[in-house]
mmCIF file of C-alpha atoms in Angstrom:
data_model
loop_
_atom_site.group_PDB
_atom_site.id
_atom_site.type_symbol
_atom_site.label_atom_id
_atom_site.label_comp_id
_atom_site.label_asym_id
_atom_site.label_seq_id
_atom_site.Cartn_x
_atom_site.Cartn_y
_atom_site.Cartn_z
ATOM 1 C CA GLU E 175 -19.852 111.063 105.429
ATOM 2 C CA THR E 176 -16.770 112.654 103.886
ATOM 3 C CA GLY E 177 -17.533 111.918 100.230
ATOM 4 C CA VAL E 178 -14.697 109.402 100.025
ATOM 5 C CA THR E 179 -15.719 105.759 100.078
ATOM 6 C CA GLN E 180 -13.348 102.870 100.618
ATOM 7 C CA THR E 181 -14.113 99.195 100.112
ATOM 8 C CA PRO E 182 -13.805 96.737 101.640
ATOM 9 C CA ARG E 183 -13.763 97.957 105.255
ATOM 10 C CA HIS E 184 -11.979 94.821 106.406
ATOM 11 C CA LEU E 185 -9.826 92.362 104.469
ATOM 12 C CA VAL E 186 -8.018 89.230 105.560
ATOM 13 C CA MET E 187 -5.676 87.669 103.062
ATOM 14 C CA GLY E 188 -2.945 85.095 102.870
ATOM 15 C CA MET E 189 0.520 85.934 101.701
ATOM 16 C CA THR E 190 -0.073 84.304 98.315
ATOM 17 C CA ASN E 191 -3.391 86.017 97.593
ATOM 18 C CA LYS E 192 -4.068 88.863 95.227
ATOM 19 C CA LYS E 193 -6.606 91.450 96.304
ATOM 20 C CA SER E 194 -7.486 95.047 95.530
ATOM 21 C CA LEU E 195 -8.568 97.990 97.628
ATOM 22 C CA LYS E 196 -10.931 100.487 96.082
ATOM 23 C CA CYS E 197 -11.428 104.169 96.747
ATOM 24 C CA GLU E 198 -14.024 106.433 95.183
ATOM 25 C CA GLN E 199 -14.546 110.131 95.768
ATOM 26 C CA HIS E 200 -17.661 112.132 94.899
ATOM 27 C CA LEU E 201 -16.171 115.556 95.556
ATOM 28 C CA GLY E 202 -14.859 116.494 92.136
ATOM 29 C CA HIS E 203 -11.300 116.508 93.434
ATOM 30 C CA ASN E 204 -8.263 116.044 91.227
ATOM 31 C CA ALA E 205 -5.728 114.576 93.647
ATOM 32 C CA MET E 206 -5.929 111.241 95.432
ATOM 33 C CA TYR E 207 -3.663 109.684 98.012
ATOM 34 C CA TRP E 208 -2.912 106.340 99.636
ATOM 35 C CA TYR E 209 -1.673 106.319 103.227
ATOM 36 C CA LYS E 210 -0.680 103.390 105.426
ATOM 37 C CA GLN E 211 -1.260 103.543 109.165
ATOM 38 C CA SER E 212 0.412 100.890 111.306
ATOM 39 C CA ALA E 213 0.009 100.675 115.055
ATOM 40 C CA LYS E 214 2.221 103.116 116.977
ATOM 41 C CA LYS E 215 3.681 104.587 113.778
ATOM 42 C CA PRO E 216 3.061 107.836 111.908
ATOM 43 C CA LEU E 217 0.836 107.738 108.882
ATOM 44 C CA GLU E 218 2.972 106.858 105.898
ATOM 45 C CA LEU E 219 2.272 108.540 102.595
ATOM 46 C CA MET E 220 2.453 105.835 99.911
ATOM 47 C CA PHE E 221 1.268 107.256 96.600
ATOM 48 C CA VAL E 222 -0.152 110.469 95.204
ATOM 49 C CA TYR E 223 -2.024 110.957 91.963
ATOM 50 C CA ASN E 224 -2.779 114.367 90.522
ATOM 51 C CA PHE E 225 -5.061 114.554 87.485
ATOM 52 C CA LYS E 226 -4.648 110.737 87.092
ATOM 53 C CA GLU E 227 -0.865 110.969 86.920
ATOM 54 C CA GLN E 228 1.275 109.461 89.650
ATOM 55 C CA THR E 229 3.317 112.244 91.213
ATOM 56 C CA GLU E 230 4.566 110.542 94.342
ATOM 57 C CA ASN E 231 5.811 107.034 95.130
ATOM 58 C CA ASN E 232 7.274 107.044 98.584
ATOM 59 C CA SER E 233 9.623 104.078 98.027
ATOM 60 C CA VAL E 234 6.742 101.645 98.311
ATOM 61 C CA PRO E 235 7.529 97.953 97.644
ATOM 62 C CA SER E 236 6.364 96.668 94.273
ATOM 63 C CA ARG E 237 3.938 94.246 95.935
ATOM 64 C CA PHE E 238 1.729 97.334 96.233
ATOM 65 C CA SER E 239 0.546 98.500 92.820
ATOM 66 C CA PRO E 240 -1.657 101.592 92.535
ATOM 67 C CA GLU E 241 -4.011 102.390 89.708
ATOM 68 C CA CYS E 242 -5.885 105.599 89.005
ATOM 69 C CA PRO E 243 -8.146 105.179 85.960
ATOM 70 C CA ASN E 244 -9.799 108.571 86.463
ATOM 71 C CA SER E 245 -9.838 111.384 89.001
ATOM 72 C CA SER E 246 -12.672 109.771 90.964
ATOM 73 C CA HIS E 247 -11.279 106.279 91.438
ATOM 74 C CA LEU E 248 -8.135 104.930 93.000
ATOM 75 C CA PHE E 249 -7.148 101.320 93.484
ATOM 76 C CA LEU E 250 -4.387 99.603 95.401
ATOM 77 C CA HIS E 251 -3.583 96.154 94.045
ATOM 78 C CA LEU E 252 -1.985 93.813 96.539
ATOM 79 C CA HIS E 253 0.001 90.654 95.872
ATOM 80 C CA THR E 254 2.364 88.424 97.851
ATOM 81 C CA LEU E 255 2.078 90.622 100.914
ATOM 82 C CA GLN E 256 3.925 90.107 104.163
ATOM 83 C CA PRO E 257 2.461 90.016 107.696
ATOM 84 C CA GLU E 258 4.097 93.393 108.401
ATOM 85 C CA ASP E 259 1.887 94.868 105.707
ATOM 86 C CA SER E 260 -1.080 94.455 108.039
ATOM 87 C CA ALA E 261 -2.347 97.971 108.692
ATOM 88 C CA LEU E 262 -5.148 100.450 108.114
ATOM 89 C CA TYR E 263 -4.970 101.733 104.536
ATOM 90 C CA LEU E 264 -6.452 105.158 104.093
ATOM 91 C CA CYS E 265 -7.433 106.875 100.902
ATOM 92 C CA ALA E 266 -7.789 110.645 100.705
ATOM 93 C CA SER E 267 -8.559 113.250 98.105
ATOM 94 C CA SER E 268 -8.050 116.976 97.722
ATOM 95 C CA GLN E 269 -8.875 119.630 95.184
ATOM 96 C CA GLU E 270 -5.356 119.477 93.814
ATOM 97 C CA GLN E 271 -2.135 117.982 95.094
ATOM 98 C CA GLY E 272 -0.893 119.907 98.051
ATOM 99 C CA TRP E 273 -4.200 121.665 98.430
ATOM 100 C CA GLU E 274 -5.293 122.810 101.807
ATOM 101 C CA LYS E 275 -7.679 120.161 102.964
ATOM 102 C CA LEU E 276 -7.650 116.375 102.651
ATOM 103 C CA PHE E 277 -10.827 114.353 102.798
ATOM 104 C CA PHE E 278 -10.264 110.831 104.058
ATOM 105 C CA GLY E 279 -12.193 107.631 103.635
ATOM 106 C CA SER E 280 -12.844 105.347 106.592
ATOM 107 C CA GLY E 281 -10.030 103.033 105.562
ATOM 108 C CA THR E 282 -9.545 99.348 104.894
ATOM 109 C CA GLN E 283 -8.238 97.340 107.842
ATOM 110 C CA LEU E 284 -5.964 94.753 106.251
ATOM 111 C CA SER E 285 -4.712 91.630 107.979
ATOM 112 C CA VAL E 286 -2.114 89.472 106.236
ATOM 113 C CA LEU E 287 -1.862 85.961 107.608
ATOM 114 C CA SER Y 1199 9.893 116.272 105.528
ATOM 115 C CA GLN Y 1200 6.782 118.193 106.520
ATOM 116 C CA GLN Y 1201 5.999 115.883 109.426
ATOM 117 C CA GLY Y 1202 4.576 117.633 112.454
ATOM 118 C CA GLU Y 1203 5.608 116.518 115.905
ATOM 119 C CA GLU Y 1204 2.636 116.432 118.240
ATOM 120 C CA ASP Y 1205 3.039 116.764 121.959
ATOM 121 C CA PRO Y 1206 2.059 115.240 124.334
ATOM 122 C CA GLN Y 1207 1.705 111.737 122.915
ATOM 123 C CA ALA Y 1208 -1.215 111.050 125.231
ATOM 124 C CA LEU Y 1209 -3.517 113.257 127.266
ATOM 125 C CA SER Y 1210 -6.265 112.248 129.681
ATOM 126 C CA ILE Y 1211 -8.698 114.804 131.091
ATOM 127 C CA GLN Y 1212 -12.123 115.019 132.679
ATOM 128 C CA GLU Y 1213 -15.174 116.096 130.724
ATOM 129 C CA GLY Y 1214 -15.580 119.848 130.892
ATOM 130 C CA GLU Y 1215 -11.866 120.569 131.167
ATOM 131 C CA ASN Y 1216 -9.807 122.170 128.414
ATOM 132 C CA ALA Y 1217 -7.338 120.145 126.358
ATOM 133 C CA THR Y 1218 -4.216 121.637 124.844
ATOM 134 C CA MET Y 1219 -1.937 119.880 122.423
ATOM 135 C CA ASN Y 1220 1.076 121.198 120.565
ATOM 136 C CA CYS Y 1221 2.749 120.768 117.226
ATOM 137 C CA SER Y 1222 6.317 121.678 116.278
ATOM 138 C CA TYR Y 1223 7.943 121.710 112.879
ATOM 139 C CA LYS Y 1224 11.314 122.474 111.351
ATOM 140 C CA THR Y 1225 10.898 124.300 108.047
ATOM 141 C CA SER Y 1226 8.896 127.237 106.765
ATOM 142 C CA ILE Y 1227 5.219 126.732 106.047
ATOM 143 C CA ASN Y 1228 2.384 128.094 103.959
ATOM 144 C CA ASN Y 1229 -0.258 126.826 106.342
ATOM 145 C CA LEU Y 1230 -0.753 124.351 109.160
ATOM 146 C CA GLN Y 1231 -3.721 122.039 109.553
ATOM 147 C CA TRP Y 1232 -5.157 119.999 112.392
ATOM 148 C CA TYR Y 1233 -6.995 116.709 111.897
ATOM 149 C CA ARG Y 1234 -8.895 114.368 114.220
ATOM 150 C CA GLN Y 1235 -9.078 110.596 113.950
ATOM 151 C CA ASN Y 1236 -11.505 108.426 115.819
ATOM 152 C CA SER Y 1237 -10.271 104.906 116.480
ATOM 153 C CA GLY Y 1238 -10.050 102.817 113.317
ATOM 154 C CA ARG Y 1239 -11.516 105.543 111.112
ATOM 155 C CA GLY Y 1240 -10.223 108.096 108.641
ATOM 156 C CA LEU Y 1241 -8.939 111.522 109.546
ATOM 157 C CA VAL Y 1242 -11.262 114.505 109.612
ATOM 158 C CA HIS Y 1243 -10.040 118.003 108.844
ATOM 159 C CA LEU Y 1244 -10.620 120.390 111.763
ATOM 160 C CA ILE Y 1245 -9.012 123.712 111.045
ATOM 161 C CA LEU Y 1246 -6.411 125.399 108.870
ATOM 162 C CA ILE Y 1247 -4.298 128.355 109.872
ATOM 163 C CA ARG Y 1248 -2.197 130.281 107.389
ATOM 164 C CA SER Y 1249 1.362 131.385 108.003
ATOM 165 C CA ASN Y 1250 0.313 135.043 108.265
ATOM 166 C CA GLU Y 1251 -2.334 134.283 110.907
ATOM 167 C CA ARG Y 1252 -1.688 133.994 114.629
ATOM 168 C CA GLU Y 1253 -4.967 132.651 115.931
ATOM 169 C CA LYS Y 1254 -8.081 131.024 114.575
ATOM 170 C CA HIS Y 1255 -11.302 129.793 116.127
ATOM 171 C CA SER Y 1256 -13.860 127.212 115.088
ATOM 172 C CA GLY Y 1257 -16.547 126.417 117.628
ATOM 173 C CA ARG Y 1258 -14.806 125.023 120.714
ATOM 174 C CA LEU Y 1259 -11.479 124.845 118.877
ATOM 175 C CA ARG Y 1260 -8.789 127.497 119.079
ATOM 176 C CA VAL Y 1261 -5.574 127.212 117.136
ATOM 177 C CA THR Y 1262 -2.544 129.435 117.538
ATOM 178 C CA LEU Y 1263 0.515 129.654 115.362
ATOM 179 C CA ASP Y 1264 3.916 131.027 116.276
ATOM 180 C CA THR Y 1265 6.104 130.978 113.185
ATOM 181 C CA SER Y 1266 9.105 132.349 115.086
ATOM 182 C CA LYS Y 1267 9.031 129.283 117.328
ATOM 183 C CA LYS Y 1268 7.811 127.002 114.547
ATOM 184 C CA SER Y 1269 4.999 125.752 116.713
ATOM 185 C CA SER Y 1270 1.227 125.588 116.890
ATOM 186 C CA SER Y 1271 -1.237 124.666 119.582
ATOM 187 C CA LEU Y 1272 -4.763 123.295 119.477
ATOM 188 C CA LEU Y 1273 -7.042 124.101 122.379
ATOM 189 C CA ILE Y 1274 -10.340 122.270 122.843
ATOM 190 C CA THR Y 1275 -12.489 124.042 125.389
ATOM 191 C CA ALA Y 1276 -15.154 122.399 127.564
ATOM 192 C CA SER Y 1277 -14.190 118.952 126.337
ATOM 193 C CA ARG Y 1278 -16.718 116.191 125.853
ATOM 194 C CA ALA Y 1279 -16.411 112.410 125.811
ATOM 195 C CA ALA Y 1280 -17.009 112.594 122.045
ATOM 196 C CA ASP Y 1281 -13.735 114.530 121.692
ATOM 197 C CA THR Y 1282 -11.849 111.340 122.559
ATOM 198 C CA ALA Y 1283 -9.687 110.765 119.488
ATOM 199 C CA SER Y 1284 -6.201 111.199 118.096
ATOM 200 C CA TYR Y 1285 -5.229 114.646 116.863
ATOM 201 C CA PHE Y 1286 -2.661 115.285 114.156
ATOM 202 C CA CYS Y 1287 -1.056 118.328 112.636
ATOM 203 C CA THR Y 1288 0.369 118.646 109.171
ATOM 204 C CA ARG Y 1289 1.686 121.470 107.067
ATOM 205 C CA THR Y 1290 1.925 122.615 103.492
ATOM 206 C CA GLY Y 1291 4.858 124.442 102.053
ATOM 207 C CA GLY Y 1292 7.544 123.774 99.477
ATOM 208 C CA GLY Y 1293 7.332 120.150 98.316
ATOM 209 C CA ASN Y 1294 3.582 119.648 98.756
ATOM 210 C CA LYS Y 1295 4.012 116.398 100.652
ATOM 211 C CA LEU Y 1296 1.337 116.124 103.327
ATOM 212 C CA THR Y 1297 2.785 113.906 106.041
ATOM 213 C CA PHE Y 1298 1.574 113.320 109.562
ATOM 214 C CA GLY Y 1299 3.157 112.482 112.907
ATOM 215 C CA THR Y 1300 1.983 109.923 115.463
ATOM 216 C CA GLY Y 1301 -0.538 112.364 116.903
ATOM 217 C CA THR Y 1302 -1.787 113.176 120.387
ATOM 218 C CA GLN Y 1303 -4.184 110.600 121.803
ATOM 219 C CA LEU Y 1304 -6.798 112.468 123.799
ATOM 220 C CA LYS Y 1305 -9.055 110.646 126.233
ATOM 221 C CA VAL Y 1306 -11.916 112.557 127.822
ATOM 222 C CA GLU Y 1307 -13.390 110.752 130.790
ATOM 223 C CA LEU Y 1308 -16.857 111.212 132.209
#
């Protein structure tokens, strides 16, 4: 158990659905991250929040909308996704942005039909 | 970009053998980190080596860093089937953007 919990573990959605991924960390960290991992591709950094403020948006399409209400919670709101958005979405946290050690959740395996 | 390039892409060994994987990078670093990922799970931090260090050990793991060659290696000694996973390196430095490569997929066979 890494102290970072992601829900749901698996999600299947249609292209017209709206869903949200949730991440919660119990480590007292101040930075949280969303990564996307597609088959055969490097992990893609999507968003970074540091002390609840978004500090990084790696040219992510607007159909992905992050929300960080406090330093312990991070959401990724999904709407009108495409099949190519199917991937493992990983949340991570660290003491501060760019700190030395990331703690990852187990991920949400997303399938877009 | 602070993406590390892991090499080889895939490695298959017998249980008990040593596994060595490498990481190369292009710019200066503050530190370099290795992570492990079991299939379909999140990454787990293994070890961090700072730019002024040349070697670091943690259990059966040994990491070396050669800043003149901009490369690092991860050695797993006496491998076990449970070591089967993907291994990634990443770095911190100017920019604070922690990015990862495609990793080395290690398979340890009984």
